Short mmCIF file of C-alpha atoms and ligand atoms in Angstrom, two decimals:
data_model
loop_
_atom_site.label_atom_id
_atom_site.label_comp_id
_atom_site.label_asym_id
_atom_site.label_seq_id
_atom_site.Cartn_x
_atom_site.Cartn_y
_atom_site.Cartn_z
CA UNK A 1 114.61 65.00 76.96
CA UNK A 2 117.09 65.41 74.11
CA UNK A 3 118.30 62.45 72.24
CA UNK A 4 121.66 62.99 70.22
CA UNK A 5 122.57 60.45 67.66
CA UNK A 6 125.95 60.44 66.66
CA UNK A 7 127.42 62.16 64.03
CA UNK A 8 126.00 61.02 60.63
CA UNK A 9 123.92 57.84 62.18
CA UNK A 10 122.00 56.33 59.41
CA UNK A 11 118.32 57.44 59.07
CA UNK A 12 117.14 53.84 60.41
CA UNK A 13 118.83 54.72 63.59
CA UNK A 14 116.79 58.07 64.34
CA UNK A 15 113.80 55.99 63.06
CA UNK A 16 114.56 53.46 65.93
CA UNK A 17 114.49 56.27 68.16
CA UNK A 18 111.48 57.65 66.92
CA UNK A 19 109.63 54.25 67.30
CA UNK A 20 110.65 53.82 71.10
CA UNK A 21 109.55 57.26 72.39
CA UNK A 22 106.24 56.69 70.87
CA UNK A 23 105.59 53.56 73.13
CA UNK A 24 105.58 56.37 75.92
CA UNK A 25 101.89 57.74 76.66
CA UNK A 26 102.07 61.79 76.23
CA UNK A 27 105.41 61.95 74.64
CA UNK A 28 105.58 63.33 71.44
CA UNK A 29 109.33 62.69 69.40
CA UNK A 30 110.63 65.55 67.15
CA UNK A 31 113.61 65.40 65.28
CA UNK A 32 115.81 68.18 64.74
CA UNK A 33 118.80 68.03 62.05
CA UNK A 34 122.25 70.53 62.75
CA UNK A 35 125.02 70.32 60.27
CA UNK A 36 127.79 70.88 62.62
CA UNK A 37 131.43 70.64 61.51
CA UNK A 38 131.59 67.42 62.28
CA UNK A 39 128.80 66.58 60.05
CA UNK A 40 125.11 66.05 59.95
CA UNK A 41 123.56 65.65 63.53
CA UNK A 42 120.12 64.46 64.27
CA UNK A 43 118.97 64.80 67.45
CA UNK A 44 115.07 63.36 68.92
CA UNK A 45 113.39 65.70 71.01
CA UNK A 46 110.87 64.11 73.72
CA UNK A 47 108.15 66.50 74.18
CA UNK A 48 105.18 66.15 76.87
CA UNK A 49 105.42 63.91 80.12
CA UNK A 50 108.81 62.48 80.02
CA UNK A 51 109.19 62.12 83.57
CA UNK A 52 109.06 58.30 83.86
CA UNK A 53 111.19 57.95 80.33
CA UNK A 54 113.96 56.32 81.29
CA UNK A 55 117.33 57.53 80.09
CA UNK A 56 119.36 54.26 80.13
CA UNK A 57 116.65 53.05 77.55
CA UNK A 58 117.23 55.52 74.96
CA UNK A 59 121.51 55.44 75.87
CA UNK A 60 122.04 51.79 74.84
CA UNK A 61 120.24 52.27 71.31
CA UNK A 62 122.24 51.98 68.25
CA UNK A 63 123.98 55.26 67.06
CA UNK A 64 122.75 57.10 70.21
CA UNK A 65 125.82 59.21 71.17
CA UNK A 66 124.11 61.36 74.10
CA UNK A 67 120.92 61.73 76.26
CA UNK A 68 119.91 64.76 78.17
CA UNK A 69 116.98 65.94 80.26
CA UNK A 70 116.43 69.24 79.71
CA UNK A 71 113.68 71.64 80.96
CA UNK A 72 111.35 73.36 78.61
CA UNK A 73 113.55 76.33 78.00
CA UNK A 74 116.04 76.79 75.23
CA UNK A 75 115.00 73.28 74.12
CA UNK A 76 116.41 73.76 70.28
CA UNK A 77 118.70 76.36 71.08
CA UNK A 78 120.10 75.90 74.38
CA UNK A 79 123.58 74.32 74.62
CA UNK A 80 122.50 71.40 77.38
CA UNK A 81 126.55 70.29 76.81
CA UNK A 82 126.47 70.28 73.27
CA UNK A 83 130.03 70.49 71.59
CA UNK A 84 132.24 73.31 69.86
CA UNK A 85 131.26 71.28 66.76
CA UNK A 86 127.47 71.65 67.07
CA UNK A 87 128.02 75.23 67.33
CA UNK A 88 126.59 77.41 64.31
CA UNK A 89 126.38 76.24 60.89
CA UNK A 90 127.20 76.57 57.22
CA UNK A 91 125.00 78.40 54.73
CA UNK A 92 125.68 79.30 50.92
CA UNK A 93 129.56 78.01 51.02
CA UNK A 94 129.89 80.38 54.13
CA UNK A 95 130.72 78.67 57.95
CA UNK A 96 129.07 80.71 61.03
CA UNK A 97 130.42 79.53 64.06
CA UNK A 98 132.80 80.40 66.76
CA UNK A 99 136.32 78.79 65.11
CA UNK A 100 136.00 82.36 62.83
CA UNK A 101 134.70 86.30 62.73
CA UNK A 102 132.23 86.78 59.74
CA UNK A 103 132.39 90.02 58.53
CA UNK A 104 129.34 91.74 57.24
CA UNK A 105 129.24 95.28 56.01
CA UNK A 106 127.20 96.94 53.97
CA UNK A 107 124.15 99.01 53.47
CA UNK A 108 121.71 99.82 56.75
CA UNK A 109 119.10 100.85 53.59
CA UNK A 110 119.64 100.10 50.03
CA UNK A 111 119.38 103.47 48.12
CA UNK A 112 120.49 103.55 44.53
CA UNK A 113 122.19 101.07 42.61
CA UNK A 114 125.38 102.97 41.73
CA UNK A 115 125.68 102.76 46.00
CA UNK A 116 125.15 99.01 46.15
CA UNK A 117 127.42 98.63 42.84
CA UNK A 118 130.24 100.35 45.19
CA UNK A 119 129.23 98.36 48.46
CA UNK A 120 129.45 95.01 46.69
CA UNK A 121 132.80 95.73 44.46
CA UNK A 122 134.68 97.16 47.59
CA UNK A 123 133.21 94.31 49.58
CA UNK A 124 134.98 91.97 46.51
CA UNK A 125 138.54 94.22 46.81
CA UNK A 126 138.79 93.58 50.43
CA UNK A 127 138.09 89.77 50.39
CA UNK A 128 134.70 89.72 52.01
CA UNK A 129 131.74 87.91 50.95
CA UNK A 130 128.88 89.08 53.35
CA UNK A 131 127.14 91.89 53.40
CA UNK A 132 123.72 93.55 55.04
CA UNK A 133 121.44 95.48 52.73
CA UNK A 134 118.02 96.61 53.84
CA UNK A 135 115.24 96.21 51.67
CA UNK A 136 112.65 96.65 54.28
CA UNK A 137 113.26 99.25 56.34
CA UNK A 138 111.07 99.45 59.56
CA UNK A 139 111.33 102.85 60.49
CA UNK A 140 110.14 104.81 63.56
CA UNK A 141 108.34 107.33 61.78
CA UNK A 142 105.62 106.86 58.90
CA UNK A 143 107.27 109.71 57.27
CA UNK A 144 110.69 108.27 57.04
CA UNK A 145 111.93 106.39 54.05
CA UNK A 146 110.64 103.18 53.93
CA UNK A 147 112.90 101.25 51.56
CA UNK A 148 112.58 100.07 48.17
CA UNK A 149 111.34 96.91 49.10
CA UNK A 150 110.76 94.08 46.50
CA UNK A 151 111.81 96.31 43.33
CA UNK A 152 115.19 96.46 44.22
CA UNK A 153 115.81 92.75 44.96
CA UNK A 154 116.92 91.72 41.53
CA UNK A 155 119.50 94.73 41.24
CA UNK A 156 120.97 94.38 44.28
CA UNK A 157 120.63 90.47 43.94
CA UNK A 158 122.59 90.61 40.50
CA UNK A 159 125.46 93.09 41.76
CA UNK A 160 126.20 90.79 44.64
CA UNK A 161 126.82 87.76 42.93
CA UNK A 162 128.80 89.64 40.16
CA UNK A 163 131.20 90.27 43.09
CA UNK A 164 130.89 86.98 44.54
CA UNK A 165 129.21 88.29 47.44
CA UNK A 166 127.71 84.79 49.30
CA UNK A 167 125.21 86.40 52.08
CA UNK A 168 123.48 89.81 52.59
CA UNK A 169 121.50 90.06 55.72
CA UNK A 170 118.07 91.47 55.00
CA UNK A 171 115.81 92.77 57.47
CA UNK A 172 111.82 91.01 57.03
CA UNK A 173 108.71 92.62 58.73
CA UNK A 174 106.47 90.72 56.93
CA UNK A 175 105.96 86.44 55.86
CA UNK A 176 104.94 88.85 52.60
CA UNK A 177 108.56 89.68 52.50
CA UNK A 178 110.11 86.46 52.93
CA UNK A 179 108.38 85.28 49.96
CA UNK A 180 109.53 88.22 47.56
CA UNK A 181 113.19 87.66 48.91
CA UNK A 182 112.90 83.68 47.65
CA UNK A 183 110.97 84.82 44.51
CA UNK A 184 114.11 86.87 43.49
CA UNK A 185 116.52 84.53 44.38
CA UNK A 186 115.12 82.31 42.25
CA UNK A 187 114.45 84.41 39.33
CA UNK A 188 118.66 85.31 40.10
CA UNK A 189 119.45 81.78 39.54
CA UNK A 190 121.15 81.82 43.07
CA UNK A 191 123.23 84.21 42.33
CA UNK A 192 123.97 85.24 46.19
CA UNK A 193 121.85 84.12 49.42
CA UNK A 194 119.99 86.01 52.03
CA UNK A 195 120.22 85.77 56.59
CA UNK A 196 116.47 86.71 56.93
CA UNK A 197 117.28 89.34 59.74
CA UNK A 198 114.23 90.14 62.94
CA UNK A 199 114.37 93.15 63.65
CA UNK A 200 114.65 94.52 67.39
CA UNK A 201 111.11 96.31 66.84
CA UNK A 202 109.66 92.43 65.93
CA UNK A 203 111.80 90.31 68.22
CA UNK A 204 108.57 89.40 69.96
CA UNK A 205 106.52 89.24 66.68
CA UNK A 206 105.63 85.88 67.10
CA UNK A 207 104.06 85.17 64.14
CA UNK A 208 106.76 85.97 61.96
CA UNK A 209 108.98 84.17 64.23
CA UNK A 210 107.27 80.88 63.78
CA UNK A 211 106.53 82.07 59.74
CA UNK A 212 110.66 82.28 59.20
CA UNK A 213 111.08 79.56 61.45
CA UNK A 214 109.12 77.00 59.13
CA UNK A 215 111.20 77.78 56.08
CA UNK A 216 114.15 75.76 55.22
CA UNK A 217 115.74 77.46 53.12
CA UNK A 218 117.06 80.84 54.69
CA UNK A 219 119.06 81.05 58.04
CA UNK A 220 117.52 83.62 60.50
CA UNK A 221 119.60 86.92 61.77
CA UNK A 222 118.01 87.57 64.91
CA UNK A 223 118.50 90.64 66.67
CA UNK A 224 117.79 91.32 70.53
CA UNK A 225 115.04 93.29 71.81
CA UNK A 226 115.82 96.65 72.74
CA UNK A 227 113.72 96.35 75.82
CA UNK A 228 113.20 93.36 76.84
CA UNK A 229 115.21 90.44 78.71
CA UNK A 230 117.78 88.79 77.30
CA UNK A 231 115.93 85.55 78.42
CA UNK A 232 112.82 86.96 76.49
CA UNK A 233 114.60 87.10 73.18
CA UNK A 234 116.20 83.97 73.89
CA UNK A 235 112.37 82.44 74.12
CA UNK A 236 111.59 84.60 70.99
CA UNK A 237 114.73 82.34 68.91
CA UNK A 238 113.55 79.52 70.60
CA UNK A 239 110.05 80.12 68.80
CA UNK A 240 112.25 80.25 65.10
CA UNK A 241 114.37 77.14 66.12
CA UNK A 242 111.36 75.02 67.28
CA UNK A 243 109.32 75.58 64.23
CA UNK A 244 112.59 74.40 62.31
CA UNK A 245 114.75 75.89 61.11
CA UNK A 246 117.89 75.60 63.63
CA UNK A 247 120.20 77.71 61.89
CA UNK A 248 119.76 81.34 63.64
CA UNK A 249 122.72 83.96 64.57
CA UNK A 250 121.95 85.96 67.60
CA UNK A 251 122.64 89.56 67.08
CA UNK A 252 123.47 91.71 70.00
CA UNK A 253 122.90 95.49 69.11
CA UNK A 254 122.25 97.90 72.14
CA UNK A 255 119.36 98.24 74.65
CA UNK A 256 117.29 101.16 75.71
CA UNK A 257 118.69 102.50 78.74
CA UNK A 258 116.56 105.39 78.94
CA UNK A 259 119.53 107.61 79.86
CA UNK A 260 120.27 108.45 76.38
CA UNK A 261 123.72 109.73 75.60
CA UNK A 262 125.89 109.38 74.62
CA UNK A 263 125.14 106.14 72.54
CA UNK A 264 122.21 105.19 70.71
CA UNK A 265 121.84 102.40 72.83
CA UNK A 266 123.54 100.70 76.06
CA UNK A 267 126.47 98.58 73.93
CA UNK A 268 125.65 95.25 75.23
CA UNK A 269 128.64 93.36 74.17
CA UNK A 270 129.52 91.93 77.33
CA UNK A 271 126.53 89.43 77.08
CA UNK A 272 128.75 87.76 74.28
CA UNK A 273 129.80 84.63 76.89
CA UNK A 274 126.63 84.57 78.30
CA UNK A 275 125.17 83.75 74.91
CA UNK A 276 127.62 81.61 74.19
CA UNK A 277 127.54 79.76 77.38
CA UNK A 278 123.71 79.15 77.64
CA UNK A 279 123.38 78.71 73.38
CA UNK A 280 124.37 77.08 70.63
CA UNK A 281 124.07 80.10 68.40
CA UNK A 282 127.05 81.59 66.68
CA UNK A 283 126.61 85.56 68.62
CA UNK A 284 126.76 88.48 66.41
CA UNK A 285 127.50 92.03 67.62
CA UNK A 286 126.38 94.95 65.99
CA UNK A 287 128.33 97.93 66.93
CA UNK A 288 126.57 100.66 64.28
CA UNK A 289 122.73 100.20 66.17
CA UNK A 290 124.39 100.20 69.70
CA UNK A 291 126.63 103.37 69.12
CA UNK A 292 125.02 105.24 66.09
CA UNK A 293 127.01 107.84 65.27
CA UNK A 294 130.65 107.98 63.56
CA UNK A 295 132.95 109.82 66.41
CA UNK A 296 136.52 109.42 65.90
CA UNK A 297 138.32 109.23 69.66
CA UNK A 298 141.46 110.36 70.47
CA UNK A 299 143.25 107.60 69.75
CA UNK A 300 142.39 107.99 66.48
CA UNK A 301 139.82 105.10 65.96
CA UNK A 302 135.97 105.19 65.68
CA UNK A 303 133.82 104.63 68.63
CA UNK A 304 132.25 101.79 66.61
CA UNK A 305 135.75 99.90 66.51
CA UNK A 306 135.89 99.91 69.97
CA UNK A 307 132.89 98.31 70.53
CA UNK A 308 132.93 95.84 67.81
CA UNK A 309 136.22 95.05 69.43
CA UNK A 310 134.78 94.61 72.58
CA UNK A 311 132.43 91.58 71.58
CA UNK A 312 134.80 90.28 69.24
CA UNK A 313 138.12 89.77 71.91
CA UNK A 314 134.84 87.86 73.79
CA UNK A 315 134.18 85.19 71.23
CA UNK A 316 131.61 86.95 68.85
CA UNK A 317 131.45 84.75 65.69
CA UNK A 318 130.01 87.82 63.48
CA UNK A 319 129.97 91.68 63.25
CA UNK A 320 126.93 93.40 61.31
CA UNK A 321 127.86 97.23 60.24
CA UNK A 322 127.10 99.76 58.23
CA UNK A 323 128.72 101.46 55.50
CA UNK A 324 127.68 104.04 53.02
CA UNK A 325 130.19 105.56 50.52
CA UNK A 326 128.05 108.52 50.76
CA UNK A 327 126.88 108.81 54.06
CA UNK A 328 125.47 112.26 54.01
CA UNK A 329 123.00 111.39 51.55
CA UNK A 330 121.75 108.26 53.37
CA UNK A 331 118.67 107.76 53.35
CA UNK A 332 118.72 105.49 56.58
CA UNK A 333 121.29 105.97 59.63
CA UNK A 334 123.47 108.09 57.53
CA UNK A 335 125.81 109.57 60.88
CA UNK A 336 126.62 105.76 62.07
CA UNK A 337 127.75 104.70 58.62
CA UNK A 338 131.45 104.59 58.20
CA UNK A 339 132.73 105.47 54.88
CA UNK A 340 134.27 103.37 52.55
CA UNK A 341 137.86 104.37 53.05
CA UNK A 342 137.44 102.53 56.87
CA UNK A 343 136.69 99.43 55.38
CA UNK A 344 140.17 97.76 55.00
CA UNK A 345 141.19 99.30 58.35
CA UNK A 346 138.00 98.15 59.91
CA UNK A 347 139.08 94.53 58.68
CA UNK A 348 142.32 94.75 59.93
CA UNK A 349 141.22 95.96 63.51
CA UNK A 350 138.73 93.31 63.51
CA UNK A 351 141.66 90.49 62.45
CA UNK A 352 144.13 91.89 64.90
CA UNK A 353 141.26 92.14 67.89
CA UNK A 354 140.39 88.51 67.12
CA UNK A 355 144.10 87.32 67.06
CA UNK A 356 144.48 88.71 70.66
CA UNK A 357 141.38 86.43 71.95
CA UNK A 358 142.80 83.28 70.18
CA UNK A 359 146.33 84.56 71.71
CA UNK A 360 144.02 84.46 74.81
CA UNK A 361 142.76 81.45 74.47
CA UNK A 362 145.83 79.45 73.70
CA UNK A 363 147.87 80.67 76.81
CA UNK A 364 147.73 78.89 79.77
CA UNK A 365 144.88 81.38 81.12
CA UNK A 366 141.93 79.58 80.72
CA UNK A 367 141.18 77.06 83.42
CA UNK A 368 141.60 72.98 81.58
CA UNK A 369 138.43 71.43 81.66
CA UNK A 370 139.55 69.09 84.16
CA UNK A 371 139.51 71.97 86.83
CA UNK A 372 135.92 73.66 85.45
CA UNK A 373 133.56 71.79 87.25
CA UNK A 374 133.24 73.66 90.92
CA UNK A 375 133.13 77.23 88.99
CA UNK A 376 130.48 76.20 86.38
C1 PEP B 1 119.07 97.37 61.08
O1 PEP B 1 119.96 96.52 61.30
O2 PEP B 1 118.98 98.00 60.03
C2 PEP B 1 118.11 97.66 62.14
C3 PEP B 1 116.98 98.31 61.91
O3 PEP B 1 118.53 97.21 63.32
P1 PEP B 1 117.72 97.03 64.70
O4 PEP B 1 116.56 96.14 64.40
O5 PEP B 1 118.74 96.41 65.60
O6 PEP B 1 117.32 98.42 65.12
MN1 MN B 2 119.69 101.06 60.58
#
């Protein structure tokens, strides 16, 4: 049973709340905090036997907005009628939720610094403040480049908040690495912030689920399994949210199809309102893992546009990409980086894709929520 106070209720009110699910034998209360856009939201989780809890009880208290039963699943994550408002949330002076598309470009592997220096300052030209740069690089192969790993952290730490830049999603594969990631920022003076970002090889890697999940500090980039269901990874969040930390972006990037070409992996995107519908994560899409190579159509426009465009005219609240302003000598997924040159345009596709879905949204084609009920 989930217990949502109203928005801002004074910390004697959750206390209340606490007190009375305690008198229940085999319940165990949990609070959970979201800052939502309407501000700070606490909600009182009832864990155990809450079968003969009655939901009246915990309705009339003071500063109780909302009480819902909810099964096990999805507990933390799961949107059991939550609002627009308690969608997402807002980390480092940056909002992630579904009223806006976050763009987030950068580097699948950080290289050399004169690379970053050029990531970070075009990032700056074209009004972005997010970017991804991969410190840890989990690669198929032992042989492959591994990434620089901790030594690089103050470099690219400095050159990002020289350009203002707010967030850079960084791939963990190790609690080891979380650590090293706060270290720097601290020793940077906060210059910029890190999205600790799961990689599909760890999505079930329990451990450092619940190890990311019991930091405050850091909001968690999640990305899907490649094979496994979509209800596994959304088990695998709940594991990060429960321990937590609530604040996780679910990252949709491709599955193994087995069937190969001509993508990298089966583009996904359409699982967008499904996420959206069942969670209250903001839902990333990342177009450069799902199609992984730069072809150019006929109609003149990378594959990856299309596809980012795909999740983004269906509510995606972030895109994750790569770019490399030397692609051939990548050292990581050089052939699905796009170059620099794309960036503006990629922007501007992105803004004009995401115009259309708002144009969409405020047309009289969506049903009023008056007339949802019977099609839910
Ligand atoms: C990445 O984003 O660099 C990456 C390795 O992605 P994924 O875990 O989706 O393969
Ligand atoms: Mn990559």
């Amino acid at each position: 049973m989930i217990v949502t106070l109203k928005a801002n209720a004074p910390p004697e009110a959750v206390e209340f709340v606490v007190e009375q699910a305690r008198r229940f034998a085999g319940v165990q209360p949990r609070v959970h905090r979201f800052v939502g856009q309407g501000g700070s939201v606490a909600e009182v989780h009832l864990i155990g036997d809450t079968q003969k809890v009655p939901e009246q009880l915990f309705a009339d208290l003071p500063g109780v907005r909302r009480v819902v039963r909810v099964s096990h699943k999805y507990r933390v994550i799961g949107r059991h009628g939550r609002g627009e408002a308690e969608v997402g949330f807002e980390y480092n002076g940056v909002r992630f939720d579904e009223s806006s598309v976050v763009l987030c470009a950068g580097l699948c592997a950080v290289d050399t610094p004169e690379h970053v220096e050029i990531m970070m300052r075009e990032l700056a030209r074209n009004g972005l403040n997010c970017t991804r740069m991969g410190a840890y690089k989990p690669r198929t192969s032992p042989y492959d480049f591994q990434g620089l790993g901790r030594d690089c952290l103050p470099w690219v730490f400095e050159s990002a908040g020289r350009h203002g830049v707010k967030v850079i999603a960084m791939e963990i594969c190790d609690a080891r690495q979380m650590d090293e990631i706060l270290a720097a920022l601290d020793l940077c003076g906060g210059a910029t912030g890190v999205m600790l970002q799961i990689g599909t090889r760890n999505a079930q890697n329990f451990e450092l689920l619940k190890q990311a999940g019991q930091q405050a500090r850091l909001p968690v980039l999640f990305k899907r399994g490649m094979g496994i269901t979509l209800e596994e990874s959304l088990n695998a969040v709940e594991y990060v949210a429960s321990e937590g930390q609530p604040n996780v972006v679910f990252c949709l990037r491709g599955v193994k199809s087995h069937l190969g070409e001509p993508h990298r992996n089966l583009v996904d995107f359409a699982h967008v309102p499904v996420l959206r519908a069942q969670t209250r994560l903001p839902v990333c899409v990342d177009p450069s893992h799902s199609v992984g190579r730069l072809r150019i159509v006929p109609d003149g426009l990378p594959e990856i546009f299309h596809a980012a465009g795909q999740g983004v005219l269906v509510g995606a609240s972030m895109v994750l990409v790569d770019f490399h302003p030397d692609p051939h000598h990548a050292l990581c997924d050089g052939p699905q980086a796009l170059t620099m040159d794309w960036l503006p345009r990629f922007k501007n596709y992105l803004e004009r894709v995401r115009a259309c879905y708002e144009g969409i949204l405020a047309s009289d084609l969506p049903l009023k929520p008056e007339n949802r009920r019977d099609l839910a």
